[in-house]
Short mmCIF file of C-alpha atoms and ligand atoms in Angstrom, two decimals:
data_model
loop_
_atom_site.label_atom_id
_atom_site.label_comp_id
_atom_site.label_asym_id
_atom_site.label_seq_id
_atom_site.Cartn_x
_atom_site.Cartn_y
_atom_site.Cartn_z
CA MET A 1 -33.06 -61.62 122.95
CA LEU A 2 -30.75 -61.52 126.24
CA THR A 3 -27.04 -61.61 125.91
CA LEU A 4 -24.71 -62.26 128.93
CA LYS A 5 -21.88 -60.73 126.87
CA GLN A 6 -19.54 -58.33 129.09
CA THR A 7 -21.19 -59.73 132.23
CA ASP A 8 -18.75 -60.12 134.99
CA ARG A 9 -20.68 -60.73 138.07
CA ILE A 10 -23.74 -62.83 137.69
CA VAL A 11 -26.35 -64.02 140.44
CA VAL A 12 -28.81 -66.71 140.09
CA LEU A 13 -31.70 -67.43 142.46
CA THR A 14 -33.58 -70.45 141.92
CA GLY A 15 -36.85 -72.15 143.06
CA ALA A 16 -38.88 -75.27 142.87
CA GLY A 17 -39.72 -74.67 139.27
CA ILE A 18 -36.04 -75.71 138.22
CA SER A 19 -36.72 -79.02 139.99
CA ALA A 20 -39.92 -79.61 138.13
CA GLU A 21 -38.48 -81.30 135.15
CA SER A 22 -36.72 -83.80 137.44
CA GLY A 23 -39.86 -84.98 138.73
CA ILE A 24 -39.87 -82.91 141.85
CA PRO A 25 -43.17 -81.06 142.61
CA THR A 26 -42.97 -77.55 143.29
CA PHE A 27 -43.29 -76.91 146.96
CA ARG A 28 -46.98 -76.82 147.16
CA ASP A 29 -47.63 -79.55 144.78
CA ALA A 30 -46.23 -82.03 147.01
CA MET A 31 -49.02 -82.25 149.20
CA GLU A 32 -50.66 -85.28 147.45
CA GLY A 33 -52.15 -88.55 148.74
CA LEU A 34 -51.86 -89.43 152.43
CA TRP A 35 -50.38 -85.87 153.06
CA SER A 36 -52.98 -83.96 151.07
CA GLU A 37 -55.18 -83.36 154.41
CA PHE A 38 -52.05 -81.13 155.60
CA GLU A 39 -50.74 -77.78 154.56
CA PRO A 40 -47.20 -77.39 154.42
CA GLU A 41 -47.44 -74.79 156.98
CA GLU A 42 -48.68 -77.67 159.44
CA LEU A 43 -45.63 -79.74 159.14
CA ALA A 44 -42.66 -77.59 157.95
CA THR A 45 -42.71 -75.57 161.31
CA LEU A 46 -40.39 -76.05 164.49
CA SER A 47 -43.85 -76.16 166.59
CA ALA A 48 -45.24 -78.94 164.46
CA PHE A 49 -41.87 -80.90 164.80
CA LYS A 50 -41.63 -80.54 168.44
CA LYS A 51 -45.62 -81.43 168.67
CA ASN A 52 -45.14 -84.48 166.61
CA PRO A 53 -41.54 -85.15 165.47
CA LYS A 54 -42.48 -88.39 164.18
CA LEU A 55 -45.18 -87.15 161.74
CA VAL A 56 -42.77 -84.46 160.38
CA LEU A 57 -40.07 -86.85 160.01
CA ASP A 58 -42.28 -89.25 158.25
CA TRP A 59 -43.29 -86.38 155.64
CA TYR A 60 -39.48 -85.53 154.86
CA GLU A 61 -38.78 -89.24 154.64
CA TRP A 62 -41.44 -89.76 152.05
CA ARG A 63 -40.29 -86.70 150.01
CA ILE A 64 -36.94 -87.97 150.09
CA LYS A 65 -37.75 -91.23 148.92
CA ALA A 66 -40.81 -90.47 146.86
CA PHE A 67 -38.80 -87.69 144.71
CA VAL A 68 -35.48 -86.63 145.99
CA ASP A 69 -33.56 -89.95 145.80
CA LYS A 70 -34.65 -90.53 142.42
CA ALA A 71 -34.45 -87.00 141.01
CA ILE A 72 -31.50 -86.08 138.33
CA PRO A 73 -30.32 -82.91 137.42
CA ASN A 74 -32.14 -81.76 133.97
CA PRO A 75 -30.75 -79.41 131.49
CA ALA A 76 -31.43 -76.42 133.44
CA HIS A 77 -29.20 -77.49 135.96
CA MET A 78 -26.44 -78.43 133.72
CA ALA A 79 -26.67 -75.12 132.29
CA LEU A 80 -26.13 -73.49 135.53
CA VAL A 81 -22.94 -75.89 135.94
CA LYS A 82 -21.62 -74.44 132.47
CA TRP A 83 -22.04 -70.55 133.77
CA GLU A 84 -20.37 -71.07 137.00
CA GLU A 85 -17.44 -72.44 134.79
CA TYR A 86 -17.72 -69.52 132.29
CA PHE A 87 -18.22 -66.64 134.52
CA ASP A 88 -15.46 -65.08 137.03
CA HIS A 89 -18.13 -64.34 139.64
CA PHE A 90 -20.85 -66.61 139.68
CA THR A 91 -23.38 -67.08 142.83
CA LEU A 92 -26.02 -69.47 142.82
CA ILE A 93 -28.83 -68.99 145.56
CA THR A 94 -31.15 -71.90 145.78
CA GLN A 95 -34.14 -72.00 147.76
CA ASN A 96 -34.74 -75.82 146.86
CA VAL A 97 -33.86 -78.15 149.59
CA ASP A 98 -33.12 -81.03 147.02
CA GLY A 99 -29.49 -80.92 146.41
CA LEU A 100 -29.87 -81.05 142.76
CA HIS A 101 -27.32 -78.48 141.80
CA ILE A 102 -24.85 -79.90 143.93
CA LYS A 103 -25.40 -83.21 142.18
CA ALA A 104 -25.11 -81.65 138.86
CA GLY A 105 -21.72 -80.38 139.55
CA ASN A 106 -22.05 -76.63 140.85
CA LYS A 107 -19.49 -75.95 143.70
CA ASN A 108 -20.62 -72.29 144.93
CA VAL A 109 -24.52 -72.86 146.03
CA ILE A 110 -25.87 -71.34 148.72
CA GLU A 111 -28.40 -73.46 150.11
CA PHE A 112 -30.56 -70.68 151.32
CA HIS A 113 -33.43 -72.98 152.57
CA GLY A 114 -31.14 -75.80 153.65
CA ASN A 115 -31.07 -79.37 152.32
CA ILE A 116 -33.54 -82.00 152.98
CA LYS A 117 -30.79 -84.75 153.12
CA ARG A 118 -29.26 -83.14 156.12
CA MET A 119 -30.19 -83.03 159.54
CA LYS A 120 -29.32 -80.93 162.71
CA CYS A 121 -30.01 -81.45 166.31
CA LEU A 122 -32.11 -79.36 168.38
CA GLY A 123 -29.28 -78.79 170.91
CA HIS A 124 -26.33 -77.13 169.40
CA ASN A 125 -27.07 -77.71 165.26
CA HIS A 126 -24.77 -80.44 165.21
CA LYS A 127 -25.13 -81.79 161.43
CA PHE A 128 -25.60 -84.92 160.12
CA ALA A 129 -26.33 -86.58 156.61
CA TRP A 130 -29.77 -87.96 156.70
CA ILE A 131 -29.82 -90.95 159.32
CA ARG A 132 -33.25 -92.40 159.94
CA ASP A 133 -33.38 -96.04 159.16
CA GLY A 134 -36.20 -97.29 161.14
CA GLU A 135 -36.07 -95.49 164.72
CA GLU A 136 -38.51 -92.95 165.04
CA ILE A 137 -36.67 -90.09 166.30
CA PRO A 138 -32.79 -90.14 165.50
CA LEU A 139 -30.81 -88.58 168.48
CA CYS A 140 -27.38 -86.45 168.24
CA SER A 141 -24.47 -88.74 168.44
CA VAL A 142 -22.81 -85.60 170.12
CA CYS A 143 -25.39 -84.17 172.76
CA ASN A 144 -28.13 -86.67 172.66
CA SER A 145 -30.71 -84.05 171.43
CA MET A 146 -33.45 -84.71 168.79
CA LEU A 147 -32.45 -84.81 165.28
CA ARG A 148 -34.59 -82.51 162.82
CA PRO A 149 -34.19 -81.65 159.10
CA ASP A 150 -31.63 -79.35 158.36
CA VAL A 151 -34.01 -77.09 156.20
CA VAL A 152 -35.29 -73.78 157.06
CA PHE A 153 -39.14 -74.17 158.81
CA PHE A 154 -41.52 -71.43 158.00
CA ASN A 155 -41.12 -68.53 160.24
CA GLU A 156 -37.55 -69.46 160.88
CA LEU A 157 -34.37 -67.19 160.10
CA ILE A 158 -31.96 -67.71 157.06
CA ASP A 159 -28.71 -69.06 158.50
CA SER A 160 -26.53 -65.79 159.14
CA GLU A 161 -23.66 -66.65 156.72
CA ASN A 162 -25.96 -67.70 153.98
CA LEU A 163 -27.87 -64.50 154.20
CA GLN A 164 -24.62 -62.41 154.37
CA ALA A 165 -23.01 -64.33 151.18
CA ALA A 166 -26.50 -63.90 149.32
CA ASN A 167 -26.83 -60.14 150.21
CA LYS A 168 -23.22 -59.38 149.33
CA ALA A 169 -23.53 -60.92 146.03
CA VAL A 170 -26.99 -59.37 145.19
CA ARG A 171 -25.73 -56.05 145.88
CA ASN A 172 -22.54 -56.60 143.49
CA CYS A 173 -23.94 -58.18 140.59
CA ASP A 174 -24.34 -57.01 137.25
CA VAL A 175 -26.98 -59.44 136.01
CA PHE A 176 -29.52 -61.16 138.26
CA PHE A 177 -31.77 -64.13 137.25
CA ALA A 178 -34.79 -65.39 139.12
CA VAL A 179 -35.52 -68.83 137.69
CA GLY A 180 -38.58 -71.11 138.66
CA THR A 181 -39.61 -69.33 141.59
CA SER A 182 -42.88 -67.72 142.47
CA GLY A 183 -41.07 -64.65 144.31
CA VAL A 184 -43.26 -64.93 147.47
CA VAL A 185 -41.23 -66.06 150.31
CA TYR A 186 -38.77 -63.16 151.65
CA PRO A 187 -36.10 -62.37 151.85
CA ALA A 188 -35.31 -64.32 148.75
CA ALA A 189 -38.33 -62.62 146.99
CA GLY A 190 -36.90 -59.54 147.61
CA TYR A 191 -33.64 -60.02 145.84
CA ILE A 192 -34.53 -59.03 142.33
CA GLU A 193 -35.88 -55.60 143.29
CA VAL A 194 -32.64 -54.98 145.06
CA ALA A 195 -30.53 -56.02 142.26
CA GLN A 196 -32.54 -53.87 139.80
CA LYS A 197 -32.64 -50.52 142.31
CA LEU A 198 -28.65 -51.18 142.22
CA GLY A 199 -28.67 -51.17 138.27
CA ALA A 200 -28.26 -54.68 137.59
CA ARG A 201 -29.99 -56.21 134.64
CA THR A 202 -32.58 -58.84 135.81
CA CYS A 203 -34.37 -61.53 134.22
CA VAL A 204 -36.98 -63.94 135.02
CA VAL A 205 -37.36 -67.58 133.65
CA ASN A 206 -41.01 -68.69 134.82
CA THR A 207 -43.78 -70.89 132.69
CA ASP A 208 -46.18 -68.45 134.65
CA PRO A 209 -47.33 -65.85 132.13
CA HIS A 210 -48.94 -64.06 135.12
CA TYR A 211 -45.42 -63.69 137.02
CA PRO A 212 -46.10 -60.75 139.30
CA SER A 213 -45.41 -57.66 137.01
CA SER A 214 -44.39 -55.71 139.94
CA LYS A 215 -41.38 -57.88 139.98
CA ARG A 216 -40.92 -58.01 136.12
CA ASP A 217 -40.39 -54.48 134.76
CA PRO A 218 -37.85 -53.59 133.55
CA THR A 219 -36.98 -57.17 133.98
CA VAL A 220 -36.57 -59.33 130.86
CA PHE A 221 -39.46 -62.12 131.19
CA LEU A 222 -38.32 -65.37 129.53
CA ARG A 223 -41.68 -67.50 129.60
CA GLY A 224 -40.93 -71.20 129.46
CA LYS A 225 -39.48 -74.27 131.16
CA ALA A 226 -36.27 -73.58 132.76
CA GLY A 227 -34.72 -76.76 130.89
CA GLU A 228 -35.55 -75.57 127.79
CA VAL A 229 -34.88 -71.49 128.27
CA LEU A 230 -31.55 -71.71 130.14
CA PRO A 231 -29.47 -73.82 127.73
CA ASN A 232 -30.35 -71.64 124.99
CA ILE A 233 -29.26 -68.36 126.59
CA PRO A 234 -26.12 -67.30 124.64
CA LEU A 235 -23.13 -66.63 126.59
CA GLU A 236 -21.01 -65.03 124.38
P1 OAD B 301 -43.19 -72.35 144.31
O1 OAD B 301 -43.83 -73.73 144.28
O2 OAD B 301 -43.90 -71.30 145.13
O3 OAD B 301 -42.99 -71.64 142.99
C1 OAD B 301 -42.32 -72.46 141.75
C2 OAD B 301 -42.43 -71.61 140.31
O4 OAD B 301 -41.72 -72.08 139.48
C3 OAD B 301 -44.07 -70.98 140.14
O5 OAD B 301 -43.65 -69.66 139.86
C4 OAD B 301 -44.06 -71.75 138.89
O6 OAD B 301 -44.84 -70.94 137.76
C5 OAD B 301 -42.67 -71.95 138.26
N1 OAD B 301 -42.35 -73.06 137.32
C6 OAD B 301 -42.86 -74.13 137.72
N2 OAD B 301 -42.44 -75.29 137.00
C7 OAD B 301 -41.40 -74.65 135.98
C8 OAD B 301 -40.34 -74.90 134.95
N3 OAD B 301 -40.46 -76.26 134.42
N4 OAD B 301 -39.69 -74.04 134.63
C9 OAD B 301 -39.49 -72.64 135.04
N5 OAD B 301 -40.46 -72.26 136.03
C10 OAD B 301 -41.41 -73.14 136.40
O7 OAD B 301 -41.88 -72.60 144.71
P2 OAD B 301 -40.57 -71.51 145.18
O8 OAD B 301 -40.78 -70.17 144.63
O9 OAD B 301 -39.37 -72.42 145.08
O10 OAD B 301 -39.78 -72.06 151.63
O11 OAD B 301 -41.01 -71.47 146.87
C11 OAD B 301 -40.02 -70.59 147.54
C12 OAD B 301 -40.68 -71.31 149.16
O12 OAD B 301 -41.55 -71.17 149.32
C13 OAD B 301 -39.93 -72.49 149.21
O13 OAD B 301 -38.67 -72.54 148.99
C14 OAD B 301 -40.51 -72.86 150.52
C15 OAD B 301 -41.72 -72.47 150.25
O14 OAD B 301 -42.13 -71.79 151.84
C16 OAD B 301 -39.31 -72.87 152.58
O15 OAD B 301 -39.35 -74.03 152.72
C17 OAD B 301 -38.75 -72.02 153.81
#
């Protein structure tokens, strides 16, 4: 069994799987009902937003109301709050945009793909909490340009500060966990191999028994639900 004794620097990368037990469908499962006719790639892109901002904002607003606002952190999120309190150097990199790690109480969270409850303007990236009560396309109160979701759309670059902070933490960790992520979207997907190559112990927590083996060896693979596995990993 994996133990985290004598671990000083730990990085945890999380994906949609850690929020599944909070009722938030994984990224590609969310396309149900009236949205089933679309692929995420048709909605979560800057070109899609510029072509039809109302449609894209409607989709994000649906996700916020249908899932995010109702979601509460699950035992996996709570376990990582304990880990942050326990370890001297703990970095949490999340690909999720649902804000659940912060809601759970984690402080040092790198929201690698942004946060669905924030917006930013096309003009100068001025940031706002999600504000759209009825008007079709909210405008920036500073520069009057259109507001879009403050999330990383497909084919967009990761915020440079987030990228630097994540790269630094991964390159200096003793232990690296990938929790509830399919490991297909870069640069986050490449972190487990970077950590391995630099001598860190690596661990995958995932329900999928077919997690790509190339990313697994010599990783410890803990198959199961994050909400059941993480709380049972001994810290001592
Ligand atoms: P995915 O939906 O691609 O993968 C979710 C992973 O979680 C899968 O490997 C599941 O097997 C696993 N899983 C599901 N339920 C689980 C549970 N209860 N416990 C543990 N594992 C579980 O989501 P991500 O890997 O997060 O990017 O997707 C990465 C990125 O792809 C997203 O951030 C999004 C998308 O393109 C952007 O929006 C830029």
